[in-house]
Amino acid sequence: MRIANINNNIVYNRLQKTKNNNTTKSIASSDNFDKLDIKKSDKVSFTGRDEALLKLLKLEAKGLLNESNRIFLEFRDLKDNSYFVLANSANIKEFADEVLEKSSIVLDDAKRKFNHGKLRKFKPILGDGDEIARDYYLLGDKFVIEDYKDSRLDAKTIYDKNSISVFIRNLQTGKFDTWVFDREDGSLVQYGRDVRINEVKGKYSAKEQLIFVDNELYTCDTDYTCLAGVREYSSQNFEFSNGELSRYFLGKNVDYANGTVKAGEHYVYDGPILANAYKNYFSSNAGNMKFGEFYGFDENGDSVSCLVGLNRQADGKSTTKKAFYFNENGLNHVRVNISGKEDSDGTVTTFSSRMYTFDDVVPMECFVGASQKTNSDVRCERAIKLN
């Protein structure tokens, strides 16, 4: 019995897409809304004639303070989650080492089968009951070796111009585990556990999908699905650099047609420390980025800033609904309705409709129409005392 031929280009080409179409980049403007220093001479005293406005500002400040409490709890949850992700990544690295260690045996066996077949002029090998135990055949520019056990496909090896792909039935799951090797240097490129392939739809899926570069783990996806040339999805995506976890995506969805990446959550690590966390993450090859919320941590892992509703365009323009900033004493200040522009020379100009300062839980002042350029003082239309 012979099953449909497996198109291993679905597997091998994914590495090329991973290398060349990395649509995620770090936020370039995370410091654009950082600590503000408003000149005393720029403040215009509020006369108090518009009590309604003052009441509205105090009410908004109270709402922002309540929201900051929710955000501060979210900081804590994200930090706790990041530890679990980091622990899982250590287990993944250990598993990847086992896969790498076994890969040399798998590759040697594939080469042995080819050389043995060559000596026999690639004539089929029969079993005890005259059924085919091993078969060889050409499929276009591919050379295929199939091994059968009890008339059921047990292993399959595909040689093509770029790669050697080996599919071996897993005795525990009954599904196929897959090793893909670079044909030129024999290095392991990709490993998939519990692989399923639908050639008609060009669909490839795996319970776990590992990508290797220079014999080091580069990415691991869980519950991975790829529709060739269209999109790929994984419930979790771990990305490694120099042997350490560097980025993590929860619910990663890559759309190749539109060149976009979406994720429910996205973590960026600096060693073992969570540096940035994103909720409702979106980025595109065109340079556009959107985040429901962006959480920034300092080098000690302490909460620094949260940007809500950030939308950054490829031309450097950005808008942010709210930006919360914290220090060791608690909430420091909040900016509302922010627009920004980053020029080609790196100069950043920002404007916010209102900026509120806090002494922990006490609203202090509201600066209306606050604007700032990189490395310059903040200017405002007027400053209104709230306390």
PDB file of C-alpha atoms in Angstrom, residues 37-321:
ATOM      1  CA  ASP A  37      10.324  68.162  32.988  1.00  0.00           C
ATOM      2  CA  ILE A  38       8.048  71.171  32.527  1.00  0.00           C
ATOM      3  CA  LYS A  39       9.637  74.581  32.948  1.00  0.00           C
ATOM      4  CA  LYS A  40       8.133  76.704  35.676  1.00  0.00           C
ATOM      5  CA  SER A  41       8.125  79.661  33.266  1.00  0.00           C
ATOM      6  CA  ASP A  42       5.878  77.758  30.868  1.00  0.00           C
ATOM      7  CA  LYS A  43       3.102  77.310  33.411  1.00  0.00           C
ATOM      8  CA  VAL A  44       0.031  79.503  33.136  1.00  0.00           C
ATOM      9  CA  SER A  45      -1.999  79.785  36.318  1.00  0.00           C
ATOM     10  CA  PHE A  46      -5.613  78.717  36.198  1.00  0.00           C
ATOM     11  CA  THR A  47      -7.884  81.525  37.361  1.00  0.00           C
ATOM     12  CA  GLY A  48     -10.561  79.210  38.706  1.00  0.00           C
ATOM     13  CA  ARG A  49     -13.331  80.834  36.673  1.00  0.00           C
ATOM     14  CA  ASP A  50     -14.165  77.567  34.939  1.00  0.00           C
ATOM     15  CA  GLU A  51     -15.052  75.303  37.854  1.00  0.00           C
ATOM     16  CA  ALA A  52     -16.806  72.860  35.513  1.00  0.00           C
ATOM     17  CA  LEU A  53     -13.543  72.215  33.689  1.00  0.00           C
ATOM     18  CA  LEU A  54     -11.709  71.692  36.955  1.00  0.00           C
ATOM     19  CA  LYS A  55     -14.353  69.215  38.048  1.00  0.00           C
ATOM     20  CA  LEU A  56     -14.047  67.286  34.782  1.00  0.00           C
ATOM     21  CA  LEU A  57     -10.251  67.185  35.058  1.00  0.00           C
ATOM     22  CA  LYS A  58     -10.421  65.876  38.626  1.00  0.00           C
ATOM     23  CA  LEU A  59     -12.939  63.264  37.531  1.00  0.00           C
ATOM     24  CA  GLU A  60     -10.668  62.146  34.661  1.00  0.00           C
ATOM     25  CA  ALA A  61      -7.673  62.034  37.013  1.00  0.00           C
ATOM     26  CA  LYS A  62      -9.639  59.791  39.377  1.00  0.00           C
ATOM     27  CA  GLY A  63     -10.573  57.490  36.497  1.00  0.00           C
ATOM     28  CA  LEU A  64      -6.939  57.305  35.381  1.00  0.00           C
ATOM     29  CA  LEU A  65      -5.863  56.487  38.922  1.00  0.00           C
ATOM     30  CA  ASN A  66      -8.375  53.628  39.064  1.00  0.00           C
ATOM     31  CA  GLU A  67      -7.147  52.367  35.689  1.00  0.00           C
ATOM     32  CA  SER A  68      -3.546  52.536  36.888  1.00  0.00           C
ATOM     33  CA  ASN A  69      -4.461  50.157  39.732  1.00  0.00           C
ATOM     34  CA  ARG A  70      -5.745  47.650  37.182  1.00  0.00           C
ATOM     35  CA  ILE A  71      -2.602  48.145  35.071  1.00  0.00           C
ATOM     36  CA  PHE A  72      -0.334  47.653  38.078  1.00  0.00           C
ATOM     37  CA  LEU A  73      -2.029  44.302  38.779  1.00  0.00           C
ATOM     38  CA  GLU A  74      -1.577  43.412  35.115  1.00  0.00           C
ATOM     39  CA  PHE A  75       2.143  44.164  35.470  1.00  0.00           C
ATOM     40  CA  ARG A  76       2.301  41.636  38.281  1.00  0.00           C
ATOM     41  CA  ASP A  77       0.386  38.975  36.340  1.00  0.00           C
ATOM     42  CA  LEU A  78       2.529  39.429  33.232  1.00  0.00           C
ATOM     43  CA  LYS A  79       5.685  39.146  35.302  1.00  0.00           C
ATOM     44  CA  ASP A  80       4.408  35.952  36.967  1.00  0.00           C
ATOM     45  CA  ASN A  81       3.430  34.511  33.573  1.00  0.00           C
ATOM     46  CA  SER A  82       6.851  35.352  32.169  1.00  0.00           C
ATOM     47  CA  TYR A  83       8.456  33.090  34.796  1.00  0.00           C
ATOM     48  CA  PHE A  84       6.271  30.149  33.706  1.00  0.00           C
ATOM     49  CA  VAL A  85       7.153  30.821  30.055  1.00  0.00           C
ATOM     50  CA  LEU A  86      10.841  30.945  30.962  1.00  0.00           C
ATOM     51  CA  ALA A  87      10.549  27.626  32.829  1.00  0.00           C
ATOM     52  CA  ASN A  88       8.771  26.039  29.841  1.00  0.00           C
ATOM     53  CA  SER A  89      11.510  27.291  27.539  1.00  0.00           C
ATOM     54  CA  ALA A  90      14.092  25.439  29.642  1.00  0.00           C
ATOM     55  CA  ASN A  91      12.125  22.200  29.147  1.00  0.00           C
ATOM     56  CA  ILE A  92      11.924  22.903  25.409  1.00  0.00           C
ATOM     57  CA  LYS A  93      15.698  23.427  25.203  1.00  0.00           C
ATOM     58  CA  GLU A  94      16.257  20.121  26.999  1.00  0.00           C
ATOM     59  CA  PHE A  95      13.939  18.360  24.553  1.00  0.00           C
ATOM     60  CA  ALA A  96      15.675  20.068  21.611  1.00  0.00           C
ATOM     61  CA  ASP A  97      19.030  18.751  22.828  1.00  0.00           C
ATOM     62  CA  GLU A  98      17.591  15.225  22.821  1.00  0.00           C
ATOM     63  CA  VAL A  99      16.285  15.723  19.276  1.00  0.00           C
ATOM     64  CA  LEU A 100      19.680  16.985  18.115  1.00  0.00           C
ATOM     65  CA  GLU A 101      21.441  14.037  19.729  1.00  0.00           C
ATOM     66  CA  LYS A 102      19.118  11.546  18.011  1.00  0.00           C
ATOM     67  CA  SER A 103      19.237  13.351  14.660  1.00  0.00           C
ATOM     68  CA  SER A 104      22.682  12.001  13.731  1.00  0.00           C
ATOM     69  CA  ILE A 105      21.361   8.440  14.083  1.00  0.00           C
ATOM     70  CA  VAL A 106      18.318   9.291  11.925  1.00  0.00           C
ATOM     71  CA  LEU A 107      20.481  10.867   9.207  1.00  0.00           C
ATOM     72  CA  ASP A 108      22.979   7.978   9.203  1.00  0.00           C
ATOM     73  CA  ASP A 109      20.115   5.510   8.826  1.00  0.00           C
ATOM     74  CA  ALA A 110      18.662   7.485   5.894  1.00  0.00           C
ATOM     75  CA  LYS A 111      22.031   7.466   4.136  1.00  0.00           C
ATOM     76  CA  ARG A 112      22.464   3.762   4.848  1.00  0.00           C
ATOM     77  CA  LYS A 113      19.103   2.989   3.248  1.00  0.00           C
ATOM     78  CA  PHE A 114      20.064   4.973   0.152  1.00  0.00           C
ATOM     79  CA  ASN A 115      23.471   3.298  -0.210  1.00  0.00           C
ATOM     80  CA  HIS A 116      21.987  -0.166   0.349  1.00  0.00           C
ATOM     81  CA  GLY A 117      19.351   0.508  -2.290  1.00  0.00           C
ATOM     82  CA  LYS A 118      21.985   1.722  -4.714  1.00  0.00           C
ATOM     83  CA  LEU A 119      23.867  -1.584  -4.378  1.00  0.00           C
ATOM     84  CA  ARG A 120      20.632  -3.407  -5.231  1.00  0.00           C
ATOM     85  CA  LYS A 121      19.920  -1.026  -8.141  1.00  0.00           C
ATOM     86  CA  PHE A 122      16.963   0.214  -6.103  1.00  0.00           C
ATOM     87  CA  LYS A 123      14.921  -2.959  -6.523  1.00  0.00           C
ATOM     88  CA  PRO A 124      12.072  -3.333  -3.961  1.00  0.00           C
ATOM     89  CA  ILE A 125      12.786  -5.450  -0.879  1.00  0.00           C
ATOM     90  CA  LEU A 126      10.155  -8.061  -0.057  1.00  0.00           C
ATOM     91  CA  GLY A 127       9.095  -9.283   3.370  1.00  0.00           C
ATOM     92  CA  ASP A 128       8.371 -12.830   4.559  1.00  0.00           C
ATOM     93  CA  GLY A 129       4.950 -12.876   2.922  1.00  0.00           C
ATOM     94  CA  ASP A 130       6.178 -11.450  -0.366  1.00  0.00           C
ATOM     95  CA  GLU A 131       4.686  -8.076   0.539  1.00  0.00           C
ATOM     96  CA  ILE A 132       6.854  -4.995  -0.077  1.00  0.00           C
ATOM     97  CA  ALA A 133       9.020  -4.138   2.932  1.00  0.00           C
ATOM     98  CA  ARG A 134      10.978  -1.321   1.264  1.00  0.00           C
ATOM     99  CA  ASP A 135      10.304   0.501  -1.975  1.00  0.00           C
ATOM    100  CA  TYR A 136      12.262   3.065  -3.987  1.00  0.00           C
ATOM    101  CA  TYR A 137      10.939   5.424  -6.649  1.00  0.00           C
ATOM    102  CA  LEU A 138      11.407   8.806  -8.300  1.00  0.00           C
ATOM    103  CA  LEU A 139       8.805  11.539  -7.976  1.00  0.00           C
ATOM    104  CA  GLY A 140       9.769  14.453 -10.209  1.00  0.00           C
ATOM    105  CA  ASP A 141      13.102  15.721  -8.875  1.00  0.00           C
ATOM    106  CA  LYS A 142      12.659  13.797  -5.585  1.00  0.00           C
ATOM    107  CA  PHE A 143      13.906  10.355  -4.667  1.00  0.00           C
ATOM    108  CA  VAL A 144      11.666   8.500  -2.195  1.00  0.00           C
ATOM    109  CA  ILE A 145      12.319   5.520   0.065  1.00  0.00           C
ATOM    110  CA  GLU A 146       9.341   3.925   1.822  1.00  0.00           C
ATOM    111  CA  ASP A 147       9.497   1.293   4.589  1.00  0.00           C
ATOM    112  CA  TYR A 148       6.488  -0.852   5.444  1.00  0.00           C
ATOM    113  CA  LYS A 149       5.666  -2.956   8.487  1.00  0.00           C
ATOM    114  CA  ASP A 150       2.670  -5.287   8.405  1.00  0.00           C
ATOM    115  CA  SER A 151       1.614  -3.639   5.128  1.00  0.00           C
ATOM    116  CA  ARG A 152       1.494  -0.220   6.801  1.00  0.00           C
ATOM    117  CA  LEU A 153       3.846   2.663   6.044  1.00  0.00           C
ATOM    118  CA  ASP A 154       6.345   2.822   8.910  1.00  0.00           C
ATOM    119  CA  ALA A 155       8.957   5.299   7.621  1.00  0.00           C
ATOM    120  CA  LYS A 156       9.558   7.516   4.611  1.00  0.00           C
ATOM    121  CA  THR A 157      12.698   9.288   3.391  1.00  0.00           C
ATOM    122  CA  ILE A 158      12.649  11.988   0.714  1.00  0.00           C
ATOM    123  CA  TYR A 159      15.767  13.287  -1.013  1.00  0.00           C
ATOM    124  CA  ASP A 160      15.432  16.521  -2.986  1.00  0.00           C
ATOM    125  CA  LYS A 161      17.798  19.233  -4.170  1.00  0.00           C
ATOM    126  CA  ASN A 162      17.958  21.053  -0.817  1.00  0.00           C
ATOM    127  CA  SER A 163      17.040  18.615   1.894  1.00  0.00           C
ATOM    128  CA  ILE A 164      16.712  15.108   3.270  1.00  0.00           C
ATOM    129  CA  SER A 165      13.378  14.622   5.034  1.00  0.00           C
ATOM    130  CA  VAL A 166      12.760  11.599   7.241  1.00  0.00           C
ATOM    131  CA  PHE A 167       9.292  10.606   8.507  1.00  0.00           C
ATOM    132  CA  ILE A 168       9.161   7.913  11.203  1.00  0.00           C
ATOM    133  CA  ARG A 169       5.981   6.573  12.772  1.00  0.00           C
ATOM    134  CA  ASN A 170       5.882   7.272  16.513  1.00  0.00           C
ATOM    135  CA  LEU A 171       5.126   4.037  18.375  1.00  0.00           C
ATOM    136  CA  GLN A 172       3.284   5.875  21.166  1.00  0.00           C
ATOM    137  CA  THR A 173       1.057   8.149  19.065  1.00  0.00           C
ATOM    138  CA  GLY A 174       0.887   6.238  15.781  1.00  0.00           C
ATOM    139  CA  LYS A 175       1.611   9.512  13.963  1.00  0.00           C
ATOM    140  CA  PHE A 176       4.807  10.576  12.189  1.00  0.00           C
ATOM    141  CA  ASP A 177       7.758  12.447  13.656  1.00  0.00           C
ATOM    142  CA  THR A 178       9.764  14.372  11.081  1.00  0.00           C
ATOM    143  CA  TRP A 179      13.430  15.319  10.720  1.00  0.00           C
ATOM    144  CA  VAL A 180      14.523  17.682   7.933  1.00  0.00           C
ATOM    145  CA  PHE A 181      18.252  17.966   7.199  1.00  0.00           C
ATOM    146  CA  ASP A 182      20.194  20.335   4.997  1.00  0.00           C
ATOM    147  CA  ARG A 183      21.448  18.127   2.192  1.00  0.00           C
ATOM    148  CA  GLU A 184      24.693  20.066   1.736  1.00  0.00           C
ATOM    149  CA  ASP A 185      26.085  19.965   5.294  1.00  0.00           C
ATOM    150  CA  GLY A 186      23.751  17.446   6.978  1.00  0.00           C
ATOM    151  CA  SER A 187      22.712  19.847   9.739  1.00  0.00           C
ATOM    152  CA  LEU A 188      19.270  19.467  11.279  1.00  0.00           C
ATOM    153  CA  VAL A 189      16.940  22.190  10.012  1.00  0.00           C
ATOM    154  CA  GLN A 190      13.585  21.205  11.441  1.00  0.00           C
ATOM    155  CA  TYR A 191      11.867  18.665  13.671  1.00  0.00           C
ATOM    156  CA  GLY A 192       8.128  18.027  13.955  1.00  0.00           C
ATOM    157  CA  ARG A 193       6.272  15.785  16.393  1.00  0.00           C
ATOM    158  CA  ASP A 194       2.925  14.218  15.454  1.00  0.00           C
ATOM    159  CA  VAL A 195       3.046  15.625  11.941  1.00  0.00           C
ATOM    160  CA  ARG A 196       0.095  15.655   9.563  1.00  0.00           C
ATOM    161  CA  ILE A 197       0.271  16.722   5.916  1.00  0.00           C
ATOM    162  CA  ASN A 198      -2.529  17.380   3.454  1.00  0.00           C
ATOM    163  CA  GLU A 199      -0.889  17.731   0.051  1.00  0.00           C
ATOM    164  CA  VAL A 200      -4.079  18.748  -1.724  1.00  0.00           C
ATOM    165  CA  LYS A 201      -4.577  21.765   0.562  1.00  0.00           C
ATOM    166  CA  GLY A 202      -0.847  22.357   1.084  1.00  0.00           C
ATOM    167  CA  LYS A 203      -1.408  22.071   4.815  1.00  0.00           C
ATOM    168  CA  TYR A 204       1.207  20.992   7.351  1.00  0.00           C
ATOM    169  CA  SER A 205       0.594  20.646  11.089  1.00  0.00           C
ATOM    170  CA  ALA A 206       2.577  19.399  14.071  1.00  0.00           C
ATOM    171  CA  LYS A 207       2.026  19.091  17.787  1.00  0.00           C
ATOM    172  CA  GLU A 208       5.483  20.597  18.280  1.00  0.00           C
ATOM    173  CA  GLN A 209       7.623  22.229  15.629  1.00  0.00           C
ATOM    174  CA  LEU A 210      11.320  23.015  16.211  1.00  0.00           C
ATOM    175  CA  ILE A 211      13.541  25.059  13.878  1.00  0.00           C
ATOM    176  CA  PHE A 212      17.336  24.823  14.163  1.00  0.00           C
ATOM    177  CA  VAL A 213      20.031  27.139  12.813  1.00  0.00           C
ATOM    178  CA  ASP A 214      23.679  26.047  12.954  1.00  0.00           C
ATOM    179  CA  ASN A 215      22.701  23.150  15.215  1.00  0.00           C
ATOM    180  CA  GLU A 216      21.134  25.482  17.774  1.00  0.00           C
ATOM    181  CA  LEU A 217      17.454  25.823  18.603  1.00  0.00           C
ATOM    182  CA  TYR A 218      15.984  28.920  16.953  1.00  0.00           C
ATOM    183  CA  THR A 219      12.209  28.588  17.404  1.00  0.00           C
ATOM    184  CA  CYS A 220       9.683  26.201  18.884  1.00  0.00           C
ATOM    185  CA  ASP A 221       5.967  26.276  18.036  1.00  0.00           C
ATOM    186  CA  THR A 222       3.272  24.252  19.768  1.00  0.00           C
ATOM    187  CA  ASP A 223       0.033  23.201  18.038  1.00  0.00           C
ATOM    188  CA  TYR A 224       1.546  24.472  14.809  1.00  0.00           C
ATOM    189  CA  THR A 225      -0.321  24.733  11.488  1.00  0.00           C
ATOM    190  CA  CYS A 226       1.034  26.039   8.182  1.00  0.00           C
ATOM    191  CA  LEU A 227      -0.936  26.621   4.999  1.00  0.00           C
ATOM    192  CA  ALA A 228       1.823  26.907   2.401  1.00  0.00           C
ATOM    193  CA  GLY A 229       2.342  30.475   1.199  1.00  0.00           C
ATOM    194  CA  VAL A 230      -0.768  31.702   3.019  1.00  0.00           C
ATOM    195  CA  ARG A 231      -0.464  31.694   6.802  1.00  0.00           C
ATOM    196  CA  GLU A 232       0.846  29.878   9.846  1.00  0.00           C
ATOM    197  CA  TYR A 233      -0.518  29.632  13.368  1.00  0.00           C
ATOM    198  CA  SER A 234       0.758  28.305  16.694  1.00  0.00           C
ATOM    199  CA  SER A 235      -0.755  28.350  20.166  1.00  0.00           C
ATOM    200  CA  GLN A 236       2.699  29.280  21.525  1.00  0.00           C
ATOM    201  CA  ASN A 237       5.885  30.435  19.816  1.00  0.00           C
ATOM    202  CA  PHE A 238       9.262  30.500  21.592  1.00  0.00           C
ATOM    203  CA  GLU A 239      12.205  32.253  19.953  1.00  0.00           C
ATOM    204  CA  PHE A 240      15.787  31.755  21.152  1.00  0.00           C
ATOM    205  CA  SER A 241      19.011  33.717  20.718  1.00  0.00           C
ATOM    206  CA  ASN A 242      22.435  32.513  21.883  1.00  0.00           C
ATOM    207  CA  GLY A 243      20.783  29.666  23.738  1.00  0.00           C
ATOM    208  CA  GLU A 244      18.412  31.903  25.720  1.00  0.00           C
ATOM    209  CA  LEU A 245      14.728  32.697  25.297  1.00  0.00           C
ATOM    210  CA  SER A 246      14.468  36.090  23.611  1.00  0.00           C
ATOM    211  CA  ARG A 247      10.806  36.353  22.576  1.00  0.00           C
ATOM    212  CA  TYR A 248       7.513  34.596  23.201  1.00  0.00           C
ATOM    213  CA  PHE A 249       4.136  34.807  21.436  1.00  0.00           C
ATOM    214  CA  LEU A 250       0.816  33.523  22.754  1.00  0.00           C
ATOM    215  CA  GLY A 251      -1.535  32.673  19.891  1.00  0.00           C
ATOM    216  CA  LYS A 252       0.773  33.735  17.040  1.00  0.00           C
ATOM    217  CA  ASN A 253      -0.859  34.168  13.631  1.00  0.00           C
ATOM    218  CA  VAL A 254       1.315  35.024  10.604  1.00  0.00           C
ATOM    219  CA  ASP A 255      -0.446  36.150   7.416  1.00  0.00           C
ATOM    220  CA  TYR A 256       2.001  35.908   4.505  1.00  0.00           C
ATOM    221  CA  ALA A 257      -0.407  37.475   2.000  1.00  0.00           C
ATOM    222  CA  ASN A 258      -0.629  40.687   4.048  1.00  0.00           C
ATOM    223  CA  GLY A 259       2.789  40.392   5.708  1.00  0.00           C
ATOM    224  CA  THR A 260       1.374  40.684   9.223  1.00  0.00           C
ATOM    225  CA  VAL A 261       1.883  39.083  12.629  1.00  0.00           C
ATOM    226  CA  LYS A 262      -0.794  39.015  15.326  1.00  0.00           C
ATOM    227  CA  ALA A 263      -0.657  37.634  18.864  1.00  0.00           C
ATOM    228  CA  GLY A 264      -2.757  37.784  22.011  1.00  0.00           C
ATOM    229  CA  GLU A 265       0.399  38.407  24.060  1.00  0.00           C
ATOM    230  CA  HIS A 266       4.059  38.958  23.187  1.00  0.00           C
ATOM    231  CA  TYR A 267       7.000  38.982  25.627  1.00  0.00           C
ATOM    232  CA  VAL A 268      10.514  40.302  24.989  1.00  0.00           C
ATOM    233  CA  TYR A 269      13.276  39.074  27.309  1.00  0.00           C
ATOM    234  CA  ASP A 270      16.643  40.516  28.237  1.00  0.00           C
ATOM    235  CA  GLY A 271      18.340  37.430  29.621  1.00  0.00           C
ATOM    236  CA  PRO A 272      16.023  36.080  32.349  1.00  0.00           C
ATOM    237  CA  ILE A 273      14.350  39.486  32.812  1.00  0.00           C
ATOM    238  CA  LEU A 274      11.081  40.436  31.095  1.00  0.00           C
ATOM    239  CA  ALA A 275      11.851  43.696  29.286  1.00  0.00           C
ATOM    240  CA  ASN A 276       8.606  44.367  27.394  1.00  0.00           C
ATOM    241  CA  ALA A 277       5.176  42.774  27.210  1.00  0.00           C
ATOM    242  CA  TYR A 278       2.440  43.409  24.645  1.00  0.00           C
ATOM    243  CA  LYS A 279      -1.257  42.567  24.688  1.00  0.00           C
ATOM    244  CA  ASN A 280      -3.193  42.334  21.401  1.00  0.00           C
ATOM    245  CA  TYR A 281       0.008  42.628  19.361  1.00  0.00           C
ATOM    246  CA  PHE A 282       0.058  43.494  15.648  1.00  0.00           C
ATOM    247  CA  SER A 283       2.931  44.292  13.286  1.00  0.00           C
ATOM    248  CA  SER A 284       3.435  44.293   9.532  1.00  0.00           C
ATOM    249  CA  ASN A 285       6.245  44.137   6.989  1.00  0.00           C
ATOM    250  CA  ALA A 286       5.179  47.631   5.929  1.00  0.00           C
ATOM    251  CA  GLY A 287       6.321  48.940   9.329  1.00  0.00           C
ATOM    252  CA  ASN A 288       2.919  49.481  10.968  1.00  0.00           C
ATOM    253  CA  MET A 289       2.478  48.393  14.580  1.00  0.00           C
ATOM    254  CA  LYS A 290      -0.538  48.313  16.884  1.00  0.00           C
ATOM    255  CA  PHE A 291      -0.798  47.236  20.509  1.00  0.00           C
ATOM    256  CA  GLY A 292      -3.779  47.058  22.814  1.00  0.00           C
ATOM    257  CA  GLU A 293      -1.339  47.634  25.659  1.00  0.00           C
ATOM    258  CA  PHE A 294       2.444  47.850  25.932  1.00  0.00           C
ATOM    259  CA  TYR A 295       4.144  47.202  29.291  1.00  0.00           C
ATOM    260  CA  GLY A 296       7.721  48.330  29.880  1.00  0.00           C
ATOM    261  CA  PHE A 297      10.022  47.024  32.622  1.00  0.00           C
ATOM    262  CA  ASP A 298      13.408  48.285  33.766  1.00  0.00           C
ATOM    263  CA  GLU A 299      16.624  46.245  34.024  1.00  0.00           C
ATOM    264  CA  ASN A 300      15.518  44.945  37.436  1.00  0.00           C
ATOM    265  CA  GLY A 301      12.140  43.818  36.156  1.00  0.00           C
ATOM    266  CA  ASP A 302      10.255  46.635  37.897  1.00  0.00           C
ATOM    267  CA  SER A 303       7.222  48.309  36.305  1.00  0.00           C
ATOM    268  CA  VAL A 304       8.036  51.488  34.367  1.00  0.00           C
ATOM    269  CA  SER A 305       5.415  52.367  31.747  1.00  0.00           C
ATOM    270  CA  CYS A 306       2.207  51.213  30.101  1.00  0.00           C
ATOM    271  CA  LEU A 307       1.009  52.551  26.756  1.00  0.00           C
ATOM    272  CA  VAL A 308      -2.650  51.908  25.933  1.00  0.00           C
ATOM    273  CA  GLY A 309      -3.949  51.851  22.363  1.00  0.00           C
ATOM    274  CA  LEU A 310      -0.702  52.554  20.524  1.00  0.00           C
ATOM    275  CA  ASN A 311      -0.772  52.795  16.727  1.00  0.00           C
ATOM    276  CA  ARG A 312       2.543  53.430  14.944  1.00  0.00           C
ATOM    277  CA  GLN A 313       2.764  53.953  11.190  1.00  0.00           C
ATOM    278  CA  ALA A 314       5.661  53.205   8.872  1.00  0.00           C
ATOM    279  CA  ASP A 315       6.369  56.937   8.350  1.00  0.00           C
ATOM    280  CA  GLY A 316       7.150  57.383  12.055  1.00  0.00           C
ATOM    281  CA  LYS A 317       3.813  58.934  13.051  1.00  0.00           C
ATOM    282  CA  SER A 318       2.086  57.427  16.072  1.00  0.00           C
ATOM    283  CA  THR A 319      -0.921  57.890  18.302  1.00  0.00           C
ATOM    284  CA  THR A 320      -1.486  56.592  21.813  1.00  0.00           C
ATOM    285  CA  LYS A 321      -4.676  56.849  23.820  1.00  0.00           C
TER     286      LYS A 321
END
